[in-house]
Short mmCIF file of N, CA and C in Angstrom, two decimals:
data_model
loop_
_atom_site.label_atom_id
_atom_site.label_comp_id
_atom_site.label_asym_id
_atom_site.label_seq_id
_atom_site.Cartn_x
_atom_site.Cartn_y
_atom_site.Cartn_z
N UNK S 671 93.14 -213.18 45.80
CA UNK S 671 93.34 -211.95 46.56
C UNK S 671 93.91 -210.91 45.62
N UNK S 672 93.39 -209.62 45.46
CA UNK S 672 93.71 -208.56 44.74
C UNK S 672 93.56 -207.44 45.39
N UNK S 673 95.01 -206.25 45.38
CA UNK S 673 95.12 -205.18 46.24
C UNK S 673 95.60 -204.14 45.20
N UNK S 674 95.07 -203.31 45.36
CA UNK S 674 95.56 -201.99 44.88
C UNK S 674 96.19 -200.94 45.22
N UNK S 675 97.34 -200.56 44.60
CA UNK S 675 98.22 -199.38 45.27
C UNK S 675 98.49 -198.62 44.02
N UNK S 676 98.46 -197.22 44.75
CA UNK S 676 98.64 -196.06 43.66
C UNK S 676 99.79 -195.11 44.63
N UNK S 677 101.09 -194.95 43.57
CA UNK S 677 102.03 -194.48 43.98
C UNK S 677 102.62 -193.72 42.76
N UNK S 678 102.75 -192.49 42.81
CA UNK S 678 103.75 -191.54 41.92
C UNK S 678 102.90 -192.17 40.46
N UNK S 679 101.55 -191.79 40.29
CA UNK S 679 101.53 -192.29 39.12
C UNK S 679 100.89 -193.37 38.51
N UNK S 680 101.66 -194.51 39.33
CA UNK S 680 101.71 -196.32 38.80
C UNK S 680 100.64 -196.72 39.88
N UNK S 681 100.47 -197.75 38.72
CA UNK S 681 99.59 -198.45 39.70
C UNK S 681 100.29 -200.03 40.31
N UNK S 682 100.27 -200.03 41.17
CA UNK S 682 100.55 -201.56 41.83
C UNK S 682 99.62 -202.55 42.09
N UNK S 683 99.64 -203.78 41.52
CA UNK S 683 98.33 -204.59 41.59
C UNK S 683 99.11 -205.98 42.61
N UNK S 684 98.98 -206.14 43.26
CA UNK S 684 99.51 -207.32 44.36
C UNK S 684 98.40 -208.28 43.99
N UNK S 685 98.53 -209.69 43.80
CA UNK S 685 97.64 -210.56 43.96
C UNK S 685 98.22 -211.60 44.17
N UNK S 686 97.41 -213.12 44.84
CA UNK S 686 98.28 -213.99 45.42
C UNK S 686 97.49 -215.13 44.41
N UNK S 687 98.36 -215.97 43.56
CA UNK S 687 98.41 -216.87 42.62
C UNK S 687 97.73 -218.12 43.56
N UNK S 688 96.79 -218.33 43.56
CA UNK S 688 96.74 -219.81 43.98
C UNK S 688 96.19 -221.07 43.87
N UNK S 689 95.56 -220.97 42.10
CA UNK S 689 95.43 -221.92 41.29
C UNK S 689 95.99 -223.30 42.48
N UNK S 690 94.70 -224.45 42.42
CA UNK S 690 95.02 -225.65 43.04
C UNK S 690 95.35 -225.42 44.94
N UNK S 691 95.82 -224.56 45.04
CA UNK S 691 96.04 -224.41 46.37
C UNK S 691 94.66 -223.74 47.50
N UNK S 692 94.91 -224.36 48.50
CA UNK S 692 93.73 -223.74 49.71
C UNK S 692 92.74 -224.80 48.90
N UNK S 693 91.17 -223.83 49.25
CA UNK S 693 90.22 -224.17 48.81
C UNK S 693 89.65 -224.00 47.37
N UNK S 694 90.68 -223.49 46.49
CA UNK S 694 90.55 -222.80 44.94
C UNK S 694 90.66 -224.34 44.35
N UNK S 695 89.72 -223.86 43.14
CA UNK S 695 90.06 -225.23 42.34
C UNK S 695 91.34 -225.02 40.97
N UNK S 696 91.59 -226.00 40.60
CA UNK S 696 92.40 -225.85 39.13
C UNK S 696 93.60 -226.89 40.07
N UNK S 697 94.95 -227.57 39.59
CA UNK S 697 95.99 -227.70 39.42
C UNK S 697 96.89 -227.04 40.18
N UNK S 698 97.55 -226.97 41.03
CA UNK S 698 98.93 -226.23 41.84
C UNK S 698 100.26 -226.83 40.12
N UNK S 699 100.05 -225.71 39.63
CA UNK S 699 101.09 -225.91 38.52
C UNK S 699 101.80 -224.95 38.11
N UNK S 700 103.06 -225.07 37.53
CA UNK S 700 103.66 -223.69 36.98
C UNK S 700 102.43 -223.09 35.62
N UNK S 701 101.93 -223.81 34.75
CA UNK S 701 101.20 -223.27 33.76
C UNK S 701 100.12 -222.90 34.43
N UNK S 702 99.18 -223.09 35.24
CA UNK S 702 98.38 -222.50 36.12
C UNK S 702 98.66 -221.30 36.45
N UNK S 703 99.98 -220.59 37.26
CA UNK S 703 100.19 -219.66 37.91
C UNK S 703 100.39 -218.30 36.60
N UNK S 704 100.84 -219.14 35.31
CA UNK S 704 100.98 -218.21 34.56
C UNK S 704 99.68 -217.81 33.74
N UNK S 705 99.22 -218.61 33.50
CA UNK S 705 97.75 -218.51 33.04
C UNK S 705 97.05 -217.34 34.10
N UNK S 706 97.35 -217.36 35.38
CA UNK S 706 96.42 -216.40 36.41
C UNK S 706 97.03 -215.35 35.89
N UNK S 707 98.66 -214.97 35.98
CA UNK S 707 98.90 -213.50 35.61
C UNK S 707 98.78 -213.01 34.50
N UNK S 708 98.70 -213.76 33.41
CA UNK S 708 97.81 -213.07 32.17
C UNK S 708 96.26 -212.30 32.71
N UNK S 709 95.82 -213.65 33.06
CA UNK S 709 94.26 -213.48 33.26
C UNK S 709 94.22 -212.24 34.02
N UNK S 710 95.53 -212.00 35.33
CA UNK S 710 95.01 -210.93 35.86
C UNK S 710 95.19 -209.55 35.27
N UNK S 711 96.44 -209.23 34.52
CA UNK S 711 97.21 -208.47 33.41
C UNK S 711 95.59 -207.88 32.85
N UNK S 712 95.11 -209.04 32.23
CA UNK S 712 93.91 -208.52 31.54
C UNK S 712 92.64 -208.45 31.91
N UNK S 713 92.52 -208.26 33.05
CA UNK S 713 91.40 -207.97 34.08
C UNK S 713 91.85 -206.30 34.20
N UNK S 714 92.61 -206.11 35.06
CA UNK S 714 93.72 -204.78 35.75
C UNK S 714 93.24 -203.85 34.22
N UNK S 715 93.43 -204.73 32.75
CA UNK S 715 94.18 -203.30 31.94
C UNK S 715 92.63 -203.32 30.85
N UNK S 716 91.65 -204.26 31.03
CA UNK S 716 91.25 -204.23 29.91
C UNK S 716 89.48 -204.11 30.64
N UNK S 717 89.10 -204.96 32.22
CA UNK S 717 87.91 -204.64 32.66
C UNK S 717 88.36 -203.65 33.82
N UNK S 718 89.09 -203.18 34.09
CA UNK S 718 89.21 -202.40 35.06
C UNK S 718 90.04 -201.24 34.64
N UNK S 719 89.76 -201.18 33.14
CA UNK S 719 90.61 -200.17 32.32
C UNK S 719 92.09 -198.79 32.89
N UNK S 720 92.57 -200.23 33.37
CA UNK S 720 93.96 -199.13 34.01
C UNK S 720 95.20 -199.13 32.89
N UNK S 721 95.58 -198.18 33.05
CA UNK S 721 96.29 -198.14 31.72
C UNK S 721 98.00 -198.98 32.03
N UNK S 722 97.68 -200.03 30.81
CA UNK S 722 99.35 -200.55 31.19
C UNK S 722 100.43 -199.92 31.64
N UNK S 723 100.74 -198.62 30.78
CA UNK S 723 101.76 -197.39 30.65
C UNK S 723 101.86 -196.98 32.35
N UNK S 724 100.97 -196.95 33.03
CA UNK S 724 101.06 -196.63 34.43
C UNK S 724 100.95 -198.21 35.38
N UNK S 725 101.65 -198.85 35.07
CA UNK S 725 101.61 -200.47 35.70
C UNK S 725 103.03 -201.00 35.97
N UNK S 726 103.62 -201.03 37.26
CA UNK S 726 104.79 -201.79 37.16
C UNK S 726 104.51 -202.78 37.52
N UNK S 727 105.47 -204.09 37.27
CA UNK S 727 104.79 -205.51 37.29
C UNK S 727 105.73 -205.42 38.65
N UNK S 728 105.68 -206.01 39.67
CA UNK S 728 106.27 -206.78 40.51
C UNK S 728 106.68 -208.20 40.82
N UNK S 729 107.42 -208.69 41.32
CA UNK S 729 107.30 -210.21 41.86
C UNK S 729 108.56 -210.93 42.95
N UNK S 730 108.11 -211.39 43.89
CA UNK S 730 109.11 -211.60 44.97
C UNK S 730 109.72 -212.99 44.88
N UNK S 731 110.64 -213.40 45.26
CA UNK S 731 111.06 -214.69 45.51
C UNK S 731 110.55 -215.26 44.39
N UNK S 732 109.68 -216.43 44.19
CA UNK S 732 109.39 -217.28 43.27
C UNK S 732 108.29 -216.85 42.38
N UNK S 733 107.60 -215.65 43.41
CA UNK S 733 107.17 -214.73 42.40
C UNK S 733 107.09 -214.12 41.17
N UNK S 734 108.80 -214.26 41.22
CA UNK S 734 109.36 -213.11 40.44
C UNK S 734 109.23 -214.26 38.88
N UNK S 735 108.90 -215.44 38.85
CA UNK S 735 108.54 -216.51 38.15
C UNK S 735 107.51 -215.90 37.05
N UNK S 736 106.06 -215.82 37.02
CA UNK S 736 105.59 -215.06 37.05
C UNK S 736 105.77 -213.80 36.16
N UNK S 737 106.15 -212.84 36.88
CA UNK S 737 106.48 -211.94 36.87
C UNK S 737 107.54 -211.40 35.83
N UNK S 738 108.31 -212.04 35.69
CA UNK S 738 109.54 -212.22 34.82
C UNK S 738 108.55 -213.17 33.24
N UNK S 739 108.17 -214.03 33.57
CA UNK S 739 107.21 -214.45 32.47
C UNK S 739 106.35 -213.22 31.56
N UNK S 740 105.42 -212.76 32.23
CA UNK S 740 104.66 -211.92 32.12
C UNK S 740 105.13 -210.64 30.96
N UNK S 741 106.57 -210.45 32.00
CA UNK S 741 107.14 -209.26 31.54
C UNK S 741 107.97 -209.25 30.23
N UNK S 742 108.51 -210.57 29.97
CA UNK S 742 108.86 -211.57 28.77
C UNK S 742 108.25 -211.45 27.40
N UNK S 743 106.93 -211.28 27.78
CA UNK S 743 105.76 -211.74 26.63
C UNK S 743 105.44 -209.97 26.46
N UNK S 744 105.37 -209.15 27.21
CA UNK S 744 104.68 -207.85 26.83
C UNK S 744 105.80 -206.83 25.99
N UNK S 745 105.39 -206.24 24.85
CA UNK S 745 106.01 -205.09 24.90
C UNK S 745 106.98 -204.41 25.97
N UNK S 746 107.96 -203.81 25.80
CA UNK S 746 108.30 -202.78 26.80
C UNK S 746 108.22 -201.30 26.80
N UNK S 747 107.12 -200.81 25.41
CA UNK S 747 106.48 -199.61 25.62
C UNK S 747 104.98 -200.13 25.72
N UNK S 748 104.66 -200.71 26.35
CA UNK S 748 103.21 -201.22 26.62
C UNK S 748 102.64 -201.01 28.17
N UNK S 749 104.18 -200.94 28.78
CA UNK S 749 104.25 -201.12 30.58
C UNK S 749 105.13 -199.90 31.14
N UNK S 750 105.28 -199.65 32.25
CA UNK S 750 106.11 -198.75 32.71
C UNK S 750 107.31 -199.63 33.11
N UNK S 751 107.64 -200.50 34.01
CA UNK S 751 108.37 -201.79 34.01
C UNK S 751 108.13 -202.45 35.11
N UNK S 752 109.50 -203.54 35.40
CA UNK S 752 109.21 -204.07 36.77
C UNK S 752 110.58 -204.25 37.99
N UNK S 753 109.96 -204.85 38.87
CA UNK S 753 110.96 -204.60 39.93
C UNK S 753 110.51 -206.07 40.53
N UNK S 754 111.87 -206.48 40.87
CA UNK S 754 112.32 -208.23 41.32
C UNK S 754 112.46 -207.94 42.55
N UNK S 755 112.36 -208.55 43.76
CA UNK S 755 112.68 -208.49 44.80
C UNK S 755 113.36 -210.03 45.15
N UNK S 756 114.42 -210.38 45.54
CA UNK S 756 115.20 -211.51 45.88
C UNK S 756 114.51 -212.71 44.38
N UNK S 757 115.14 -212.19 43.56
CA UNK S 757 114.00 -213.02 42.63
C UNK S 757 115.13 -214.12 42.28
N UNK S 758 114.30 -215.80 41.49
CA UNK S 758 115.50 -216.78 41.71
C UNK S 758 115.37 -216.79 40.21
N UNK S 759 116.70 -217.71 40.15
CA UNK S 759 116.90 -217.66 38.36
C UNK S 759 116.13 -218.75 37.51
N UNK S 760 115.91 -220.07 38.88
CA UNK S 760 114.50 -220.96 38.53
C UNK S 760 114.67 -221.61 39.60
N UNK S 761 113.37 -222.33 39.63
CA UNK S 761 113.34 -223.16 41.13
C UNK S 761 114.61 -224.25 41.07
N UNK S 762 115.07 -224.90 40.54
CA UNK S 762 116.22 -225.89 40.41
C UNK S 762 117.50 -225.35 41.00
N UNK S 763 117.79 -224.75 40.25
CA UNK S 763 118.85 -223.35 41.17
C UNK S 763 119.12 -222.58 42.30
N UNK S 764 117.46 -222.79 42.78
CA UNK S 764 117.76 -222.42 44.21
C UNK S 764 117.87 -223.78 44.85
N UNK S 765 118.07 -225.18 44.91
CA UNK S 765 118.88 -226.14 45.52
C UNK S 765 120.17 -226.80 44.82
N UNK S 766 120.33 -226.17 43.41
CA UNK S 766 121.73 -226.61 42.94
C UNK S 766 122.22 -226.22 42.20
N UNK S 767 123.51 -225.88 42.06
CA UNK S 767 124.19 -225.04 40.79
C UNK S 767 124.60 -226.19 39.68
N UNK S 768 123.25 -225.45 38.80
CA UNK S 768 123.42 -226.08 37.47
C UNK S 768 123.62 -225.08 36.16
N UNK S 769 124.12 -225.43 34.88
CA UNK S 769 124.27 -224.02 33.95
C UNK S 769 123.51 -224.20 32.89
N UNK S 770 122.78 -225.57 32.87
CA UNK S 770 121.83 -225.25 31.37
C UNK S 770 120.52 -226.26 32.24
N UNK S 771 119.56 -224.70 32.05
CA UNK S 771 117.70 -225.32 32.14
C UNK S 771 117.41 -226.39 31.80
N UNK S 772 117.52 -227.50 32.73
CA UNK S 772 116.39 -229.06 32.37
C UNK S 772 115.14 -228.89 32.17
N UNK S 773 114.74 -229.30 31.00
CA UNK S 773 113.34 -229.47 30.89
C UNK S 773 111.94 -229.15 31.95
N UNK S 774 112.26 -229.81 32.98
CA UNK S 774 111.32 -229.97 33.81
C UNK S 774 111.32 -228.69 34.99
N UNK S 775 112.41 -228.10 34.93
CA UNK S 775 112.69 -226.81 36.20
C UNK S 775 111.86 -225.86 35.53
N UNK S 776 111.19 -225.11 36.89
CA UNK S 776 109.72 -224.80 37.14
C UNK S 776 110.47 -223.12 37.21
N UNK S 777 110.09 -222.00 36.37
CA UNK S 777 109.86 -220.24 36.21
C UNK S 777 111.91 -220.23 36.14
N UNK S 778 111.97 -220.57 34.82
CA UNK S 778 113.77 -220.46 34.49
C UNK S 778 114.06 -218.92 33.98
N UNK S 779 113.60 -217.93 35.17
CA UNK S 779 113.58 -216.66 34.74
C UNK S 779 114.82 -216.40 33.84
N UNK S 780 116.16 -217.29 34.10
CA UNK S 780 117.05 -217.04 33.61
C UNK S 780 117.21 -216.82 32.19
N UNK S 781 116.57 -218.11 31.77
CA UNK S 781 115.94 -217.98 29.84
C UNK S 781 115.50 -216.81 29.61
N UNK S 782 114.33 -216.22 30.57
CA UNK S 782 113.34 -215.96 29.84
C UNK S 782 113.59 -213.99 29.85
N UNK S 783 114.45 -213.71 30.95
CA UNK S 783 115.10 -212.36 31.37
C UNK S 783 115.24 -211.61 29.98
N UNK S 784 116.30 -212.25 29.10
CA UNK S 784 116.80 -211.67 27.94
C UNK S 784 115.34 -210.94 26.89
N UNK S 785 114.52 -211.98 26.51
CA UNK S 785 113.76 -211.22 26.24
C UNK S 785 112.49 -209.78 26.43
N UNK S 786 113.12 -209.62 28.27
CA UNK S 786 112.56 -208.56 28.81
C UNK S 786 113.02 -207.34 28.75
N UNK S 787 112.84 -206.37 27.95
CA UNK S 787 112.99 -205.35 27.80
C UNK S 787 112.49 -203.96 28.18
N UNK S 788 111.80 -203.80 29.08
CA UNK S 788 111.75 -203.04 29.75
C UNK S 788 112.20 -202.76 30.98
N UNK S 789 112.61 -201.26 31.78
CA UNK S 789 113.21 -200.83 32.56
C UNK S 789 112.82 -201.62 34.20
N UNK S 790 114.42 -201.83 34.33
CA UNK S 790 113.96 -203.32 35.66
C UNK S 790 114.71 -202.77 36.93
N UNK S 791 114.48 -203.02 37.93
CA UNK S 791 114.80 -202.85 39.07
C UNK S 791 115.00 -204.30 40.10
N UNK S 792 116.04 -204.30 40.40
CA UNK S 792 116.35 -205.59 40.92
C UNK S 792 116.70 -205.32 42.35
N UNK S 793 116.64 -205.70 43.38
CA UNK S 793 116.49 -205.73 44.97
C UNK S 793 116.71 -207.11 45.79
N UNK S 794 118.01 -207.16 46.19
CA UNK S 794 118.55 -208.51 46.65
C UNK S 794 119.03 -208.21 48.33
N UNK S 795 118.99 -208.86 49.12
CA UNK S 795 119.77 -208.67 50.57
C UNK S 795 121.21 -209.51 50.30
N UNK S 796 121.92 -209.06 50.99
CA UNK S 796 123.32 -209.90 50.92
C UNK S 796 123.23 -210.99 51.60
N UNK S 797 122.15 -211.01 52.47
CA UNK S 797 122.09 -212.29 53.31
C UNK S 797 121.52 -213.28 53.14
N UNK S 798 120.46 -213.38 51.87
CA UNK S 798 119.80 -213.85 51.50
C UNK S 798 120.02 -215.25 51.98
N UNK S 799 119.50 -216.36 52.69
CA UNK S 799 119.85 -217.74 52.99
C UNK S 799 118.99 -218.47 52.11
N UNK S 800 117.91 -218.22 51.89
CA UNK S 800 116.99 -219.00 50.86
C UNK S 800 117.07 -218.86 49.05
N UNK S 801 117.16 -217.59 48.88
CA UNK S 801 117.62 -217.45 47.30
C UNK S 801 119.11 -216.71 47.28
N UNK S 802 119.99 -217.49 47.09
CA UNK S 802 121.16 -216.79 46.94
C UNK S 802 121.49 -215.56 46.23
N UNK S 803 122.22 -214.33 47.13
CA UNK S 803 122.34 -213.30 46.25
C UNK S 803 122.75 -213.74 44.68
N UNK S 804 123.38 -214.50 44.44
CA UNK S 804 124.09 -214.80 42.67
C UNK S 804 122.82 -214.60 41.78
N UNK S 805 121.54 -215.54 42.56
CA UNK S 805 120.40 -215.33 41.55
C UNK S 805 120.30 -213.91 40.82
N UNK S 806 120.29 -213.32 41.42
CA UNK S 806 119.70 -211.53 41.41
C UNK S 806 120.96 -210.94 40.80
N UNK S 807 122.04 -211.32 40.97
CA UNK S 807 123.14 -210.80 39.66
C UNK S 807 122.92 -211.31 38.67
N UNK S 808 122.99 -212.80 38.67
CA UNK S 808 122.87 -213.36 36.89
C UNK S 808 121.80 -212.53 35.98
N UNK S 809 120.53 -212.68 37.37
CA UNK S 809 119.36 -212.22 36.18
C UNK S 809 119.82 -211.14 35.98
N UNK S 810 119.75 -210.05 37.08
CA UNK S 810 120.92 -208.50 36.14
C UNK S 810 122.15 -208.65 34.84
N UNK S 811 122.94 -209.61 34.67
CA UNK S 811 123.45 -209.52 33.86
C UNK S 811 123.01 -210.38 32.59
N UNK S 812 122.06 -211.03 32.81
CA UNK S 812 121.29 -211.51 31.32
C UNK S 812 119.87 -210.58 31.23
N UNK S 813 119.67 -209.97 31.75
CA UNK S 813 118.39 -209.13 31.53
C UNK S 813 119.05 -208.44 30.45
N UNK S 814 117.27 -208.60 29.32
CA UNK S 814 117.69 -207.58 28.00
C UNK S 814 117.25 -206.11 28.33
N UNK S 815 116.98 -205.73 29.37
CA UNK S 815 116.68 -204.44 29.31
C UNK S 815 117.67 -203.32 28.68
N UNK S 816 117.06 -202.33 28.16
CA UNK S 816 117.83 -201.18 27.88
C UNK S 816 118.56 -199.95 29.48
N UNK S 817 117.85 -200.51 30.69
CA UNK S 817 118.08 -199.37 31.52
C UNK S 817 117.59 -200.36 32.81
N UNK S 818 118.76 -200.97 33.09
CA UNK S 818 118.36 -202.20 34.62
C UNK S 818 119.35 -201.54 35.77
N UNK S 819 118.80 -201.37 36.97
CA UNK S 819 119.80 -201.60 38.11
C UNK S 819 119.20 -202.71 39.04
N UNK S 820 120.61 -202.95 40.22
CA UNK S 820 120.69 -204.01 40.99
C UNK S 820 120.80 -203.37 42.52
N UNK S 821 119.93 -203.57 43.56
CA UNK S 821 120.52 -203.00 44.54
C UNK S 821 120.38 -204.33 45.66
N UNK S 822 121.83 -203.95 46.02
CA UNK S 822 121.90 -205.22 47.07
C UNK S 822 121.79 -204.33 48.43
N UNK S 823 120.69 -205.10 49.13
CA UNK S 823 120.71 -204.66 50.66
C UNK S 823 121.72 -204.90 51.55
N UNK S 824 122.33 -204.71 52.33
CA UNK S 824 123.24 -205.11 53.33
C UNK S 824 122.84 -205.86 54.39
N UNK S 825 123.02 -206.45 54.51
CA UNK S 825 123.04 -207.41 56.19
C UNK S 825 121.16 -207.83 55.58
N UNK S 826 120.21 -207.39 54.52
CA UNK S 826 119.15 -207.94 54.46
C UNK S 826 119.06 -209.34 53.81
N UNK S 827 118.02 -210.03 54.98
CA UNK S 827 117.57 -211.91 54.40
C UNK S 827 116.54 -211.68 53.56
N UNK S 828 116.16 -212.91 53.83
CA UNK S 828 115.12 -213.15 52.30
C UNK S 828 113.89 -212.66 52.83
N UNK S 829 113.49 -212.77 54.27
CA UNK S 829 112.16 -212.53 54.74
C UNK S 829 112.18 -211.50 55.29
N UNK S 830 113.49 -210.23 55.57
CA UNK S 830 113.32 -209.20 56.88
C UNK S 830 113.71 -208.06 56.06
N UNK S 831 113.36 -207.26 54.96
CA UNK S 831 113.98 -206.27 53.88
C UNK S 831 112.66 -205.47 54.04
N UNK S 832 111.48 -205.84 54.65
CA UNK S 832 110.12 -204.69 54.00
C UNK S 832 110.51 -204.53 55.73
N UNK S 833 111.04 -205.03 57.20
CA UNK S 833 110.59 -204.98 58.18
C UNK S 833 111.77 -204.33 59.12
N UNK S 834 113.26 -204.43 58.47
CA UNK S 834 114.25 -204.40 59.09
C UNK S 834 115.28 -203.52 57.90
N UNK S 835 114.51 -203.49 56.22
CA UNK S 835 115.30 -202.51 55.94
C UNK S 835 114.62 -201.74 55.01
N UNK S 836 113.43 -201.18 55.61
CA UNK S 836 112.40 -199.91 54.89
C UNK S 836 112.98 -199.28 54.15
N UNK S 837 113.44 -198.54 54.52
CA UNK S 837 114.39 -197.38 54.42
C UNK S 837 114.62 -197.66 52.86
N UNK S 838 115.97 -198.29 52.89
CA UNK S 838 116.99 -198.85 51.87
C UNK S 838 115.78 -199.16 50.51
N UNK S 839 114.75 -200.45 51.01
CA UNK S 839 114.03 -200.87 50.06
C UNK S 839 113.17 -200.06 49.53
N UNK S 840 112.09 -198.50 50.03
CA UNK S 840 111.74 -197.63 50.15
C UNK S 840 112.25 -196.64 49.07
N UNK S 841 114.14 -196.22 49.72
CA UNK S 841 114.02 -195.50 48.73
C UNK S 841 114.20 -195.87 47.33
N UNK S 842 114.88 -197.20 47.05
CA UNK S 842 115.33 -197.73 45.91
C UNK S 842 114.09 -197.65 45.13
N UNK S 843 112.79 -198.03 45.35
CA UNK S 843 111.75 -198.20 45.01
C UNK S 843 111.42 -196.46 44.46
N UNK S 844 111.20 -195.73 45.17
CA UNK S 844 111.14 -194.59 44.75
C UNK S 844 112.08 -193.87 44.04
N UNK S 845 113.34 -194.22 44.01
CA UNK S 845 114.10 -193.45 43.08
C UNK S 845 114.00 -194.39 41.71
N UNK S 846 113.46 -196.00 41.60
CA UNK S 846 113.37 -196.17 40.31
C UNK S 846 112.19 -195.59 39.82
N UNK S 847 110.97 -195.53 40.58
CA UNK S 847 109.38 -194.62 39.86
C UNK S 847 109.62 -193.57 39.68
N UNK S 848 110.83 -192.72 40.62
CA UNK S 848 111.41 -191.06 39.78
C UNK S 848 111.96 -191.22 38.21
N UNK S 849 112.88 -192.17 38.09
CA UNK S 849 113.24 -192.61 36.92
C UNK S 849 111.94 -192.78 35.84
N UNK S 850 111.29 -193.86 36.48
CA UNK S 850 110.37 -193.64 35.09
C UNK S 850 109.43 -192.61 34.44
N UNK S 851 109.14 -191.92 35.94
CA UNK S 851 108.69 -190.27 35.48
C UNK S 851 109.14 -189.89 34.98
N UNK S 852 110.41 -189.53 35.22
CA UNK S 852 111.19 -188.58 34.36
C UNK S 852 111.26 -188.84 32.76
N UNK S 853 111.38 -190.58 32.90
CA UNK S 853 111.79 -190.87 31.13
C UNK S 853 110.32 -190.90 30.47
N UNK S 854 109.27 -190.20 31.40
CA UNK S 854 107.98 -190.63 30.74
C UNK S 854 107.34 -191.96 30.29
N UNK S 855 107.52 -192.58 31.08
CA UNK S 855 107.55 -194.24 30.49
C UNK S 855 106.05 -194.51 30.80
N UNK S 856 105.27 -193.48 32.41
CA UNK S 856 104.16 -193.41 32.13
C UNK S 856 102.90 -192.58 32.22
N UNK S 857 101.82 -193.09 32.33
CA UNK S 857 100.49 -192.08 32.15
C UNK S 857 99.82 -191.37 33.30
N UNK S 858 100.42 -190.32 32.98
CA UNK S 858 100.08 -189.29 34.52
C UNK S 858 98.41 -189.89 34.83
#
């Protein structure tokens, strides 16, 4: 599944990873899911010639796996940047507080944050019951970006922030794409 949104500029590419899952063939694997967002990265910028410079990456919840990968590996004058929504620090972490990545724990955004350097936007509810708000601070405070904020929703859960707090999530969203206009980060 692939959707397109054009806002202030950027382009937004939504797509749903599902290597091995449903009726798709391949593996339900973490290297699977990352393999798709390359593949899609370079579909979006290279057959559908949209220009990176106008591309913020997104990624939600376990998403942000992904997403945080992705954003890891690219330049950060290559992209405009990205924005986390309740994003976790790796799947292991969201059932137990541990402080050093085992081998086997599946999108350890936590590792992989530091080497992301481009301008990030982070979006957490305080209520979060499924990914604990802490996730969404740590990664704010190990993110290598040069220019990151954190906005915590109030009274928002993990599933009710696009439905119960528009507004809040709305404008945060738009005052970080004012930001990147302004710093020119991308291609009118």
């Amino acid at each position: 599944l692939l959707s397109f949104y054009h806002v202030r500029h950027f382009h937004f590419c939504g797509f749903l990873v599902d290597s091995g899952y449903g009726i798709s063939e391949g593996i339900p694997e973490e290297a699977s899911v990352l393999r798709d967002i390359n593949a899609v990265f370079s579909l979006v910028t290279s057959t559908l010639q949209i220009s990176p410079k106008s591309i913020v990456l997104f990624g939600k919840s376990i998403g942000s796996g992904p997403t945080v990968h992705l954003g890891s590996q690219l330049n950060a004058a290559d992209f405009a940047g990205v924005i986390l929504q309740a994003p976790i620090a790796s799947c292991i972490r969201v059932a137990s507080s541990i402080e050093v990545t085992p081998p086997f724990d599946m999108f350890p955004n936590i590792d992989k944050i530091p080497r992301m350097s481009a301008p990030l936007l982070i979006l957490h509810g305080t209520e979060d019951e499924i990914v604990n708000i802490d996730h969404g601070r740590s990664l704010f405070e190990a993110a290598g970006s040069g220019w990151k904020d954190i906005v915590e929703i109030p009274g928002a859960h993990h599933n009710d922030i696009e439905a119960r707090h528009a507004v809040a999530l709305f404008e945060s969203i738009s005052r970080f794409l004012g930001i990147l206009r302004r710093e020119r980060r991308c291609e009118a």
